[in-house]
Short mmCIF file of C-alpha atoms in Angstrom, two decimals:
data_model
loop_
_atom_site.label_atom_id
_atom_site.label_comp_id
_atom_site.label_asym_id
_atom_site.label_seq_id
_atom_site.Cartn_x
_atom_site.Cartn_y
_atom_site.Cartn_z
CA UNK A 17 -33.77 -5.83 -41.21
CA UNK A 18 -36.24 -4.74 -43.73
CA UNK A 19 -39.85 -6.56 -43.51
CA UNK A 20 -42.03 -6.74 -47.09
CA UNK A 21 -45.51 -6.43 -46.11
CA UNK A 22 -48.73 -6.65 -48.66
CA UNK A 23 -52.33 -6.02 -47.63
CA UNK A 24 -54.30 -8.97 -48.39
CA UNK A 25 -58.14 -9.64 -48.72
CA UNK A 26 -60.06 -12.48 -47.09
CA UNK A 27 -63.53 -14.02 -47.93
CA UNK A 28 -66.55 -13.49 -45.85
CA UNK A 29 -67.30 -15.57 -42.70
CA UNK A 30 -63.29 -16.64 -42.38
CA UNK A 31 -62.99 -19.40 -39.72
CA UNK A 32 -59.12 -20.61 -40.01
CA UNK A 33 -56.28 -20.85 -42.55
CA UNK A 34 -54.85 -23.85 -43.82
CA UNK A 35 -52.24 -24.53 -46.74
CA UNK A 36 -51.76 -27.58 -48.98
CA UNK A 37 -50.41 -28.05 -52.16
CA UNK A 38 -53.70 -27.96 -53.97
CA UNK A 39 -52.30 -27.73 -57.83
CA UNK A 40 -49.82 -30.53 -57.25
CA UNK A 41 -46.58 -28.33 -58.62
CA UNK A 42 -44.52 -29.11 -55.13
CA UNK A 43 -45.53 -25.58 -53.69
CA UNK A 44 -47.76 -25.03 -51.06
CA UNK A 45 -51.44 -22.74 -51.60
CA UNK A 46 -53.00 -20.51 -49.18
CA UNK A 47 -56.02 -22.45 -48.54
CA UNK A 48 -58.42 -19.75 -46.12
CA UNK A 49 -61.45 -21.77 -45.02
CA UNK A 50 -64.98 -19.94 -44.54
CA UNK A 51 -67.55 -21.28 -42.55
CA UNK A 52 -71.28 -19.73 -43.89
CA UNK A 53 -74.12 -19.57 -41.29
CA UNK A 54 -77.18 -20.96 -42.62
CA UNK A 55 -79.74 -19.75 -39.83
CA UNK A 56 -80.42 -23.21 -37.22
CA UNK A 57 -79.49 -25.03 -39.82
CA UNK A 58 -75.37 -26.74 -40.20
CA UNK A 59 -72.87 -24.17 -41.69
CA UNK A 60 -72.02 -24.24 -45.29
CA UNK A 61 -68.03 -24.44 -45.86
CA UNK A 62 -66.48 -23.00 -48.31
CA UNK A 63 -62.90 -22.96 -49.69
CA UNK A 64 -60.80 -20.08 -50.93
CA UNK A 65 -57.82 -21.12 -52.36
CA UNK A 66 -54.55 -18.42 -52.88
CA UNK A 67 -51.64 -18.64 -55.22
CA UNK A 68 -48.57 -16.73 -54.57
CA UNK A 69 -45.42 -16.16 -57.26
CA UNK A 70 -41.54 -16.30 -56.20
CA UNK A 71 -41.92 -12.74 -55.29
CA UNK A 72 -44.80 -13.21 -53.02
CA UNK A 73 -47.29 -11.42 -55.03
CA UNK A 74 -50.53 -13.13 -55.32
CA UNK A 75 -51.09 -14.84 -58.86
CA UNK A 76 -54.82 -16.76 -58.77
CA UNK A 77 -57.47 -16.89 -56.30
CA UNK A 78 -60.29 -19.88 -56.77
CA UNK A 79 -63.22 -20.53 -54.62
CA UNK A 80 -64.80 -23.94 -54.00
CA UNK A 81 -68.21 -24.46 -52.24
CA UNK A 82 -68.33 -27.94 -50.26
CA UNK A 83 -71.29 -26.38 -49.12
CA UNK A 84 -73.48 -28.54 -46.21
CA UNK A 85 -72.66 -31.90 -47.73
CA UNK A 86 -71.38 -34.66 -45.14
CA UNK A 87 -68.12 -34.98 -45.57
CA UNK A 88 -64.21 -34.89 -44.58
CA UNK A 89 -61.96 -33.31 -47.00
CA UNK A 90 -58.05 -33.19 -47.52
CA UNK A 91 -55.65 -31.58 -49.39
CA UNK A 92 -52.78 -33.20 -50.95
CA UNK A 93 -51.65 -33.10 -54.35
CA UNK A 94 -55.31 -31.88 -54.80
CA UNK A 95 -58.34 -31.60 -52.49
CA UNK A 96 -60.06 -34.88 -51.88
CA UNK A 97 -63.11 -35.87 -49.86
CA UNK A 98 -65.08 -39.09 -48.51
CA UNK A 99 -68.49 -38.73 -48.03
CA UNK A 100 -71.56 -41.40 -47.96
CA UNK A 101 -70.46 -43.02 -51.23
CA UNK A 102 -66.79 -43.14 -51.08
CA UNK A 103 -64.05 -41.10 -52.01
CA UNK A 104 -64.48 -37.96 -54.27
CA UNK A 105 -62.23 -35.54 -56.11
CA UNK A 106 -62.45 -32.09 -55.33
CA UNK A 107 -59.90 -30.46 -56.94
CA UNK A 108 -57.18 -32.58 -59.47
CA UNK A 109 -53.93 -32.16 -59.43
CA UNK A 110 -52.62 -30.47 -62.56
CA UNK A 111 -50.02 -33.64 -63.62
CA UNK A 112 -52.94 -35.68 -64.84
CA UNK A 113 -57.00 -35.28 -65.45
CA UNK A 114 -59.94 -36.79 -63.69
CA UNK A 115 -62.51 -37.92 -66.28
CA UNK A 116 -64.79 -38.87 -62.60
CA UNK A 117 -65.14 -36.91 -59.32
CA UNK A 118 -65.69 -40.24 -57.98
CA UNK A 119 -62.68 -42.57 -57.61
CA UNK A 120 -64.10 -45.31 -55.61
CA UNK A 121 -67.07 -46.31 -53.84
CA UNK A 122 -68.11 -47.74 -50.55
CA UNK A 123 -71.03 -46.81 -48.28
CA UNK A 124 -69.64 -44.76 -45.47
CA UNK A 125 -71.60 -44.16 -42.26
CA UNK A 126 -71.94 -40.47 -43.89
CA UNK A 127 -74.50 -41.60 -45.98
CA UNK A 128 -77.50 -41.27 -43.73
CA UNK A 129 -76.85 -37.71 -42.49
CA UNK A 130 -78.82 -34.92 -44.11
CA UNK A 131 -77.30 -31.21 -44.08
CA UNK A 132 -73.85 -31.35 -42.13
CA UNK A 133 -70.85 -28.83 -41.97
CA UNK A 134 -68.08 -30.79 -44.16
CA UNK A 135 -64.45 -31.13 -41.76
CA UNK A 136 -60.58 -31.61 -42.54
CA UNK A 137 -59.19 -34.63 -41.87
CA UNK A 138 -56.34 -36.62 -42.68
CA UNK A 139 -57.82 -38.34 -45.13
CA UNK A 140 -55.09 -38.21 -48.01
CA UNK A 141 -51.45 -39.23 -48.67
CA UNK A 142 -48.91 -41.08 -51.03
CA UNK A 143 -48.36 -44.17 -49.43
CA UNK A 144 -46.32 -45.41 -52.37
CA UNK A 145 -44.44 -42.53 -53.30
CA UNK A 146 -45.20 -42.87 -57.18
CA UNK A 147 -47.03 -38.91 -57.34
CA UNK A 148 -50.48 -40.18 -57.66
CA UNK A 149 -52.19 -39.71 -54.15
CA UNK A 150 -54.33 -42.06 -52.43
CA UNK A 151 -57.46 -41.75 -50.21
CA UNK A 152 -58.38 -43.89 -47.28
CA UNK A 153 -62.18 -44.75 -46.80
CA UNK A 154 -63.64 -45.86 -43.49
CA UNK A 155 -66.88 -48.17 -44.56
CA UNK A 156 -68.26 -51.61 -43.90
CA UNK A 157 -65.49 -51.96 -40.76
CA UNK A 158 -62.49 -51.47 -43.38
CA UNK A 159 -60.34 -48.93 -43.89
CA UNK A 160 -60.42 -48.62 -47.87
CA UNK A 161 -57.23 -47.18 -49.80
CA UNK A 162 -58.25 -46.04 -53.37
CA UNK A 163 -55.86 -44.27 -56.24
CA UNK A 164 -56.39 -40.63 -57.07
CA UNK A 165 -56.84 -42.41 -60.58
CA UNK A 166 -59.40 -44.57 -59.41
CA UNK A 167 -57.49 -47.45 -59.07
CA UNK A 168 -58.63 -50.18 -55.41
CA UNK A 169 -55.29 -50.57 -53.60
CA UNK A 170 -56.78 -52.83 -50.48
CA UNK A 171 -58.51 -52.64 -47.57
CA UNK A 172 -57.40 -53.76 -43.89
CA UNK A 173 -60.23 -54.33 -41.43
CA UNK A 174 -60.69 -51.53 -38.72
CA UNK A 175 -64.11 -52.08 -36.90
CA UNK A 176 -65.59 -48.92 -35.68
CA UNK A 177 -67.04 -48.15 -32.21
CA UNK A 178 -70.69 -46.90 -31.54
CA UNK A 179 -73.00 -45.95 -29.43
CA UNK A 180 -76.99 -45.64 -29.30
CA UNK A 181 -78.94 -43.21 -27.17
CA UNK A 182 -82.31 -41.46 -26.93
CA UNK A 183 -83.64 -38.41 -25.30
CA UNK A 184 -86.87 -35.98 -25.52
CA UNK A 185 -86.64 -32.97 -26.78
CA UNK A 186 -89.65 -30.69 -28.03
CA UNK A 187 -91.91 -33.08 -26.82
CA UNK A 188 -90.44 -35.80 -29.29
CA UNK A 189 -88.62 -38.71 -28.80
CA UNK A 190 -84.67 -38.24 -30.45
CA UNK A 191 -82.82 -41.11 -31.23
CA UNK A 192 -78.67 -40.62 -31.22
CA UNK A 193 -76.31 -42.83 -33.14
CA UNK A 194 -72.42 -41.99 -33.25
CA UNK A 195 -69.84 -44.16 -34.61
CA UNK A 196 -66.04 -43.68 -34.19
CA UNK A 197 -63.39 -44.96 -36.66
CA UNK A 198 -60.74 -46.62 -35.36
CA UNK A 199 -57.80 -44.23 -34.79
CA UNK A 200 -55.08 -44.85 -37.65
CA UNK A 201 -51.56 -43.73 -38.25
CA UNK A 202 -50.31 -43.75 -42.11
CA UNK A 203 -46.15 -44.20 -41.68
CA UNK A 204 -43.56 -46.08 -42.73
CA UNK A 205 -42.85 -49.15 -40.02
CA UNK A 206 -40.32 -50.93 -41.71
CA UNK A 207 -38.44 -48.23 -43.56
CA UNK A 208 -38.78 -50.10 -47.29
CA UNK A 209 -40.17 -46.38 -48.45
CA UNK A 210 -43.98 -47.48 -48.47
CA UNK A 211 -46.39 -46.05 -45.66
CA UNK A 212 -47.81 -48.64 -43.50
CA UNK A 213 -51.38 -47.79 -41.73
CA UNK A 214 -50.88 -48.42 -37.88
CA UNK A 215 -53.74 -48.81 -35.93
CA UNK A 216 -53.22 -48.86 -31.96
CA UNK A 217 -55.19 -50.07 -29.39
CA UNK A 218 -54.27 -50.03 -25.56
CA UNK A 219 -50.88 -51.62 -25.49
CA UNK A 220 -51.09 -53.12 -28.74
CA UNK A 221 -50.15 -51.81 -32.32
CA UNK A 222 -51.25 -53.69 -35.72
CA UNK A 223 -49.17 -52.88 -38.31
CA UNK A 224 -50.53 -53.60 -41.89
CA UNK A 225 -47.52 -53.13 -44.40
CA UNK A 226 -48.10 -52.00 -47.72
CA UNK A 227 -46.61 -53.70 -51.01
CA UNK A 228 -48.16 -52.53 -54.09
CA UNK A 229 -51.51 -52.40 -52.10
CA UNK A 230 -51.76 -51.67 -48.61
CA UNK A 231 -52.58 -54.68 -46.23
CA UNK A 232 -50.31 -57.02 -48.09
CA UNK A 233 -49.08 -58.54 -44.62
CA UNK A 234 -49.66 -57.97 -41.08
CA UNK A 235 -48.36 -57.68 -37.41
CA UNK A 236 -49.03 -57.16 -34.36
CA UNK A 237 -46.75 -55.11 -32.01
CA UNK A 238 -46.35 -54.56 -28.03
CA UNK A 239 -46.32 -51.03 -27.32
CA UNK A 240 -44.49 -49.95 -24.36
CA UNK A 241 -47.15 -48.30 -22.37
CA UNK A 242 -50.97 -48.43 -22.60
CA UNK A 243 -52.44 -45.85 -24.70
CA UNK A 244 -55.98 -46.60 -23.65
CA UNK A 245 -55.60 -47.30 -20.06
CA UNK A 246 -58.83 -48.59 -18.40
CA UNK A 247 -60.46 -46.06 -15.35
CA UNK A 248 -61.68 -47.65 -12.57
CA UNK A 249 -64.04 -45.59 -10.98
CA UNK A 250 -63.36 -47.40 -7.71
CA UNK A 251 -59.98 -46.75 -7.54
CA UNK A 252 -58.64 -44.24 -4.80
CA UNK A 253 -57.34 -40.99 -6.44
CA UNK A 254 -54.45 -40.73 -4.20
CA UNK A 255 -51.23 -41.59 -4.63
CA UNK A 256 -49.19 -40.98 -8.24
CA UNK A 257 -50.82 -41.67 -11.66
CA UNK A 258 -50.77 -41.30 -15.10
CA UNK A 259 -52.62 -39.81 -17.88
CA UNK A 260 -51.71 -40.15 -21.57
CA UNK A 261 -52.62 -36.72 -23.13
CA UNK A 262 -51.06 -37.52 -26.64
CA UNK A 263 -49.34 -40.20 -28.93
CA UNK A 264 -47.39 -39.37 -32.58
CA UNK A 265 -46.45 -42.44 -34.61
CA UNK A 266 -44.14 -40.58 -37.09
CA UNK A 267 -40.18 -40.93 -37.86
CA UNK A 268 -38.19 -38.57 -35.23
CA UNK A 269 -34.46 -39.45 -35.95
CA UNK A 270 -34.72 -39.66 -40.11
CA UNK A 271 -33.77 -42.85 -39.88
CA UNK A 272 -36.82 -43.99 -42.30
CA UNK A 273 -38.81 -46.03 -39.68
CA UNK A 274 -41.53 -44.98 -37.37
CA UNK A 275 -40.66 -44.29 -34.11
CA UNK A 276 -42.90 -43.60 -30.90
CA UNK A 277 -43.85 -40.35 -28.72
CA UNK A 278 -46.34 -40.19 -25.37
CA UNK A 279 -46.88 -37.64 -23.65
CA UNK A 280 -48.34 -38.01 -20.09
CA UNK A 281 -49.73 -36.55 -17.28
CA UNK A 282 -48.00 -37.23 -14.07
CA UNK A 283 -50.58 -36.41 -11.52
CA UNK A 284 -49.84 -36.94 -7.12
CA UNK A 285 -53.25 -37.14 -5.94
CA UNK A 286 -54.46 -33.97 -7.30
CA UNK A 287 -54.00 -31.59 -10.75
CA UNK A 288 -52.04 -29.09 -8.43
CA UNK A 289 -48.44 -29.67 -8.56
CA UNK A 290 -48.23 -32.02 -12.28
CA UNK A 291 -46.16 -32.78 -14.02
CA UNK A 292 -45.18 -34.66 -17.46
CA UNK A 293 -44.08 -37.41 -18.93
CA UNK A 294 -42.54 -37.77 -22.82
CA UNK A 295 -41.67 -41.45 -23.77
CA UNK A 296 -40.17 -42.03 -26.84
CA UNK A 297 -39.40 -45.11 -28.33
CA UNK A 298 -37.50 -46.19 -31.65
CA UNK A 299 -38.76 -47.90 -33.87
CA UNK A 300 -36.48 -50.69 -35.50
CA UNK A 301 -38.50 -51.93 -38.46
CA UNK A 302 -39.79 -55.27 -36.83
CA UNK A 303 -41.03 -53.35 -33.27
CA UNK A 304 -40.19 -50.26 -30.84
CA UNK A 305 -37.09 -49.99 -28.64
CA UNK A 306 -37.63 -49.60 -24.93
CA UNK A 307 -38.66 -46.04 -23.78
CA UNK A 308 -36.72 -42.98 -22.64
CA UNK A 309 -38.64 -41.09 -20.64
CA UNK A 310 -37.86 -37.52 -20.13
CA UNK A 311 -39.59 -35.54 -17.13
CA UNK A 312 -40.70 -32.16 -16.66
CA UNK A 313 -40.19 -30.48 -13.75
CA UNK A 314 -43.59 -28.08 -14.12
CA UNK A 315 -46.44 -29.38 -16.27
CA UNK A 316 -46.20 -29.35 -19.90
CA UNK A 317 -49.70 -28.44 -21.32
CA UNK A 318 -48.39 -29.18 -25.28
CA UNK A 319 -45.43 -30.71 -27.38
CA UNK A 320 -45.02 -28.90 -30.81
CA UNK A 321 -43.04 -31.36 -33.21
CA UNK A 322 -40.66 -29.43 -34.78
CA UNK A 323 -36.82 -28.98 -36.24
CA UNK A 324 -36.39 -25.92 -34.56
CA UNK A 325 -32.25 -26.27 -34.87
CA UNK A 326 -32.62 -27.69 -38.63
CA UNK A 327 -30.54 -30.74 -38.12
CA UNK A 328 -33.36 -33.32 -40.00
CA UNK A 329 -34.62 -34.51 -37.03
CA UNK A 330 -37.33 -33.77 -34.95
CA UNK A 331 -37.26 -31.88 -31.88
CA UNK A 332 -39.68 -31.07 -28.84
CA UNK A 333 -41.05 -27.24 -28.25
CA UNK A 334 -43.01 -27.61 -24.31
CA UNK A 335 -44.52 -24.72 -23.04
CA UNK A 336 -44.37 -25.28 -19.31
CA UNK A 337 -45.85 -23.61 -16.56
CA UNK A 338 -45.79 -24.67 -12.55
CA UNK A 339 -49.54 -25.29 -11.40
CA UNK A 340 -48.35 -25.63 -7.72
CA UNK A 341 -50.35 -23.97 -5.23
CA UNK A 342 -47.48 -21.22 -4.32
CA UNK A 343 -47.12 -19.90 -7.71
CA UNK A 344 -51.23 -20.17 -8.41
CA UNK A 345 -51.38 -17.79 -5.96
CA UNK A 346 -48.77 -15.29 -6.87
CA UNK A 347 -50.80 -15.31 -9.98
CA UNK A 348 -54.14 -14.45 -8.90
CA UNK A 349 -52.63 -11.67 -7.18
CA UNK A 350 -50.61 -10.01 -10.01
CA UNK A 351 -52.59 -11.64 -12.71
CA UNK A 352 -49.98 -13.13 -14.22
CA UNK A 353 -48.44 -16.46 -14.89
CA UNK A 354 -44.52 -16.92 -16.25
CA UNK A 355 -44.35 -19.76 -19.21
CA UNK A 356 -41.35 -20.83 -20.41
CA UNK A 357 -41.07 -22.10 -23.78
CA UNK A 358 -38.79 -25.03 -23.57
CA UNK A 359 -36.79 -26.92 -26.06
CA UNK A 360 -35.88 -30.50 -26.02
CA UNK A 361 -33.18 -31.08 -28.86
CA UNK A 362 -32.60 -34.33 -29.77
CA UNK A 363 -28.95 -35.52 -30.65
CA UNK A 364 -28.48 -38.99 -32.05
CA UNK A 365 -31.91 -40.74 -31.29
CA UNK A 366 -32.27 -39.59 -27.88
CA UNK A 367 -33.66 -36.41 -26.94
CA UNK A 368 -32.04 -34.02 -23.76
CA UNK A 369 -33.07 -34.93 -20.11
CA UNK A 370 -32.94 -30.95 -19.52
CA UNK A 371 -34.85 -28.64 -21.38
CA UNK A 372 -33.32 -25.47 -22.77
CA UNK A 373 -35.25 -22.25 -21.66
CA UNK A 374 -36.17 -20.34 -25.25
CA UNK A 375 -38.25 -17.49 -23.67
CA UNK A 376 -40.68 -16.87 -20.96
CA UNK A 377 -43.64 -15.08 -20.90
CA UNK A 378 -45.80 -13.38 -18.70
CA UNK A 379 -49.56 -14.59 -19.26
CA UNK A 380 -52.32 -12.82 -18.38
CA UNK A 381 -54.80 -14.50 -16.62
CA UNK A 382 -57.38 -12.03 -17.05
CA UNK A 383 -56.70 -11.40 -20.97
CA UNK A 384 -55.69 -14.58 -22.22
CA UNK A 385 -54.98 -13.66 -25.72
CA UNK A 386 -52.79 -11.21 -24.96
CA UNK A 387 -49.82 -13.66 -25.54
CA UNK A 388 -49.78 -13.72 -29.10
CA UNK A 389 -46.65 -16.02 -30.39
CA UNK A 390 -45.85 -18.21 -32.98
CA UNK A 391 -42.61 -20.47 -33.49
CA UNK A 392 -44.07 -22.31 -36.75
CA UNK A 393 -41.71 -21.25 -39.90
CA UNK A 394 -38.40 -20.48 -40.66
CA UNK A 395 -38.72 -16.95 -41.72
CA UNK A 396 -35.01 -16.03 -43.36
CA UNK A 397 -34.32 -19.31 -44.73
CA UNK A 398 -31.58 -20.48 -42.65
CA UNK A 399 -33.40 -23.87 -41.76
CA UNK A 400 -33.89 -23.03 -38.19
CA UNK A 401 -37.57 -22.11 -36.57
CA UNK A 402 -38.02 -18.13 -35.95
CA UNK A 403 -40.35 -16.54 -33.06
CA UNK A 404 -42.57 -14.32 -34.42
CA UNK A 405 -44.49 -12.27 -31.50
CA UNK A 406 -47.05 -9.54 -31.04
CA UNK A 407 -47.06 -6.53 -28.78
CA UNK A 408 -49.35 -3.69 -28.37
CA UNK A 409 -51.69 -4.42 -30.57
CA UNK A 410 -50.29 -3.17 -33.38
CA UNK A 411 -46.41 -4.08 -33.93
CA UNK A 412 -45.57 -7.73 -35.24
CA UNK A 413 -42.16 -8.38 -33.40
CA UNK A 414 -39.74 -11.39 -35.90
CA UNK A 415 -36.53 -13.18 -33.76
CA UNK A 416 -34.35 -15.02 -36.02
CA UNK A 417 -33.44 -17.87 -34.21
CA UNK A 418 -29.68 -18.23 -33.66
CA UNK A 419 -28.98 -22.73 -33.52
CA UNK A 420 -30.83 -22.81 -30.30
CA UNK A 421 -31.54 -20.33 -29.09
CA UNK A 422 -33.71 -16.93 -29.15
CA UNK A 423 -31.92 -13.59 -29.40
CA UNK A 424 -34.05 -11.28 -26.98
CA UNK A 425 -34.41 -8.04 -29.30
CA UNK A 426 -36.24 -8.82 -32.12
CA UNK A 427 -34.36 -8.66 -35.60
CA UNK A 428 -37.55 -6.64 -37.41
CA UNK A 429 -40.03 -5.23 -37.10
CA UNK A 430 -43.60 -4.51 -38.52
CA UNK A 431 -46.90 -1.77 -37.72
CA UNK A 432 -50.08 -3.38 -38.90
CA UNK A 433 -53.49 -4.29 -36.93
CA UNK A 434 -53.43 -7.41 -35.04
CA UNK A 435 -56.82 -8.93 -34.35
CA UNK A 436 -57.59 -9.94 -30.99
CA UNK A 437 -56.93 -13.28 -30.83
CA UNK A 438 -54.34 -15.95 -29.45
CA UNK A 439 -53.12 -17.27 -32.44
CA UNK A 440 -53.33 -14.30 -35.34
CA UNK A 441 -50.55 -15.20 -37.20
CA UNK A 442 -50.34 -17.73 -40.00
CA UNK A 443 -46.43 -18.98 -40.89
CA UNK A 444 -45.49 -21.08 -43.67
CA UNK A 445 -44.01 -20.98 -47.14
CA UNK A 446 -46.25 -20.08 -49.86
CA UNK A 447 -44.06 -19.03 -52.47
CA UNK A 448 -41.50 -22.05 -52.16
CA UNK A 449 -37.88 -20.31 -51.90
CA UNK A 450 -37.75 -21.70 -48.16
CA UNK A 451 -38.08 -18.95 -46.41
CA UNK A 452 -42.03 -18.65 -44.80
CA UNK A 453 -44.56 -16.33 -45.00
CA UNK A 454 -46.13 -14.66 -41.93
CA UNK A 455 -50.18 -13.89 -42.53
CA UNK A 456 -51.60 -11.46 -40.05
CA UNK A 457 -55.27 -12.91 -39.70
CA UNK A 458 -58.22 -13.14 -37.34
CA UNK A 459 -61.60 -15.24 -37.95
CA UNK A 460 -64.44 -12.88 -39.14
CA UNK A 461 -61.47 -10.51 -40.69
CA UNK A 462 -61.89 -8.97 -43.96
CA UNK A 463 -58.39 -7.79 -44.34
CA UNK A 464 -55.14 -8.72 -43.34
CA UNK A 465 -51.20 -8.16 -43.95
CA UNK A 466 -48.92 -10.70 -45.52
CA UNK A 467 -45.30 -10.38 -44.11
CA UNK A 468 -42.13 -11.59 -46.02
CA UNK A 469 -38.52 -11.01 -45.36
CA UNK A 470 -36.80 -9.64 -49.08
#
């Protein structure tokens, strides 16, 4: 199968790629994000934005400097920020016109920082689904929800945690001050079609549902496990326990309400040996079901969310590996540990007990990048996730995935330059006919190759 390949050109200083619809026309931007040294002092960030026609040529290229500002910044419909006033446009959307970069205003704890490297964060959405995006401002122990247009849409209160320290340092006396927003979910709990903000805490979950403002009503959920559980340092570290390594609030099963994912470490006295633990529970627009908990036989060091067989729900990618002592040391003698990329499918709300094997591969333990993979776009269209792998150094390997599975020849193949790095490829749709993109990339690059099947 015949691969389309472009060279492409990348801005000084590159640090990651990103892509968001930036001009609001339903189509996703290149977004490649540059991160400026500026001596001892905080980097400067700057923003290259990429447009790409139906034929994947590249139509526009725009540049915007956030520069050493304290901030967070999102894209959505736009690029928006908060900093220590409030909530800022960046870039508009092109279906209406800002006459004010600044669509609402509350003192953030942003505000007493001096120079400071601006960060992503998810910071923007459409709770409402009417096209205008909102912003959500953490100030004054609220979480503040403000209209692209400028318009207040409530606020919910969401104390934050701090902390105060001091130390010396060149002879001086430092004082520290951190504060950390509560954690908060934006998703639909009772499936009316309005995003709720969730905020968990331990084994609870308050729920503030949205009418035409957000907070409009409120409730408070059980959750069925702890997601903050309590260490006691005193406590014996034999025997089994637990460790929760991740949560997702987010719909699984399409059914339009939130649902419930943990992952967890199950650990038998020590790390040798673990295991995992997914729990997911449905959510049923007034609370979540009970859990089913699937187990891994080998431990399961990430969960990509994904519809990898293109069915509208979400399944489970695990890479697992077996951190017993036996196969630890097969590895440090030929260097090499087996991974096996493992899919959990899920079939009518429930996902399978037993994973289905995708591929192994052989990682180096001495050369850790040298397993260069990426199962993050569907690259011919057909709606299923394809495997796009490196090898040699120089030949970009694409599997079209097959339902579920992984054929084990791949289906093209491409020569170009692949940095050295474990995660030089860049997969998503950029030109919007379905069918992704694959960016060959490496921070610090100045060129790359952009890969498209015809």
């Amino acid at each position: 199968m015949p691969i389309l390949a472009a060279p492409i050109e990348f801005p000084p200083h590159l640090h990651e790629m990103r892509a968001g619809d930036v001009d609001g026309d339903g189509i996703e931007e290149l977004v490649m994000v540059s991160r400026v040294p500026k001596g001892r002092r905080p980097d400067a960030v700057q923003l290259t934005v990429v447009d790409f026609d139906a034929d994947g040529n590249q139509t526009g290229r725009t540049v915007h400097i956030l520069g050493q500002k304290a901030l967070y910044w999102d894209i959505h419909e736009g690029i928006w920020a908060v900093d220590g006033d409030g909530a800022l446009n960046i870039v508009g959307p092109a279906s209406f016109t800002l006459s004010d970069p600044r669509i609402g205003a509350v003192r953030t704890p942003l505000g007493g920082l001096g120079p400071t490297t601006p960060a992503p964060a998810d910071i923007a959405g459409d709770f409402d689904h009417d096209g205008i995006p909102e912003v959500f401002v953490m100030g004054g122990g609220r979480i503040h929800t403000f209209s692209a247009d400028g318009r207040a849409r409530g606020s919910v209160p969401a104390p934050s945690d701090g902390s105060v320290s001091t130390q010396q340092r060149a002879g001086a006396t430092q004082l520290i001050t951190s504060t950390r927003s509560r954690p908060f979910h934006v998703a639909d709990a009772d499936g009316d079609g309005r995003d709720d903000l969730l905020l968990p805490r331990g084994d609870r979950l308050t729920v503030h549902f949205s009418g035409e403002n957000t907070g409009e009503r409120r409730e408070v959920w059980r959750l069925p496990l702890d997601l903050e559980p309590r260490k006691d340092p005193t406590q014996s570290k034999e025997g089994e326990r637990r460790e929760v390594e991740n949560a997702w609030f987010r719909d699984f099963d399409n059914d339009g309400k939130v649902d419930l994912l943990v992952h967890q470490w199950v650990i038998d006295g020590s790390w040798f040996g673990a295991t995992a633990e997914l729990s997911f529970s449905r959510g049923n627009g007034s609370g979540l079901d009970p859990a089913q908990v699937v187990r891994t036989s080998t431990a399961a060091f990430d969960v990509r969310l994904l519809d990898f067989d293109g069915d509208g729900d979400t399944d489970l990618l695990v890479p697992m590996v077996d951190i017993g002592l036996g196969n630890l040391g097969r590895a440090l003698v030929s260097r090499k540990v087996e991974v096996d990329v493992a899919l959990f499918a899920q079939d009518d709300g429930r996902f399978a007990t037993s994973p289905e094997i995708l591929r192994s591969f052989a990682w180096s333990i001495t050369d850790p990048d040298s397993v260069q993979v990426s199962l993050d776009g569907d690259i011919n269209g057909d709606g299923i996730v394809d495997l796009v792998k490196g090898d040699n150094g120089d030949q970009v390997l694409i599997f079209i995935s097959q339902n579920r599975s992984i054929p084990s020849q791949p289906t093209a193949r491409h020569t170009t330059p692949i940095p050295k790095t474990d995660s030089p490829f860049f997969v998503r749709d950029l030109t919007g006919d379905g069918r992704a993109e694959v960016i060959v990339w490496g921070p610090g690059a100045k060129t790359g190759t952009v890969l498209r099947m015809p």
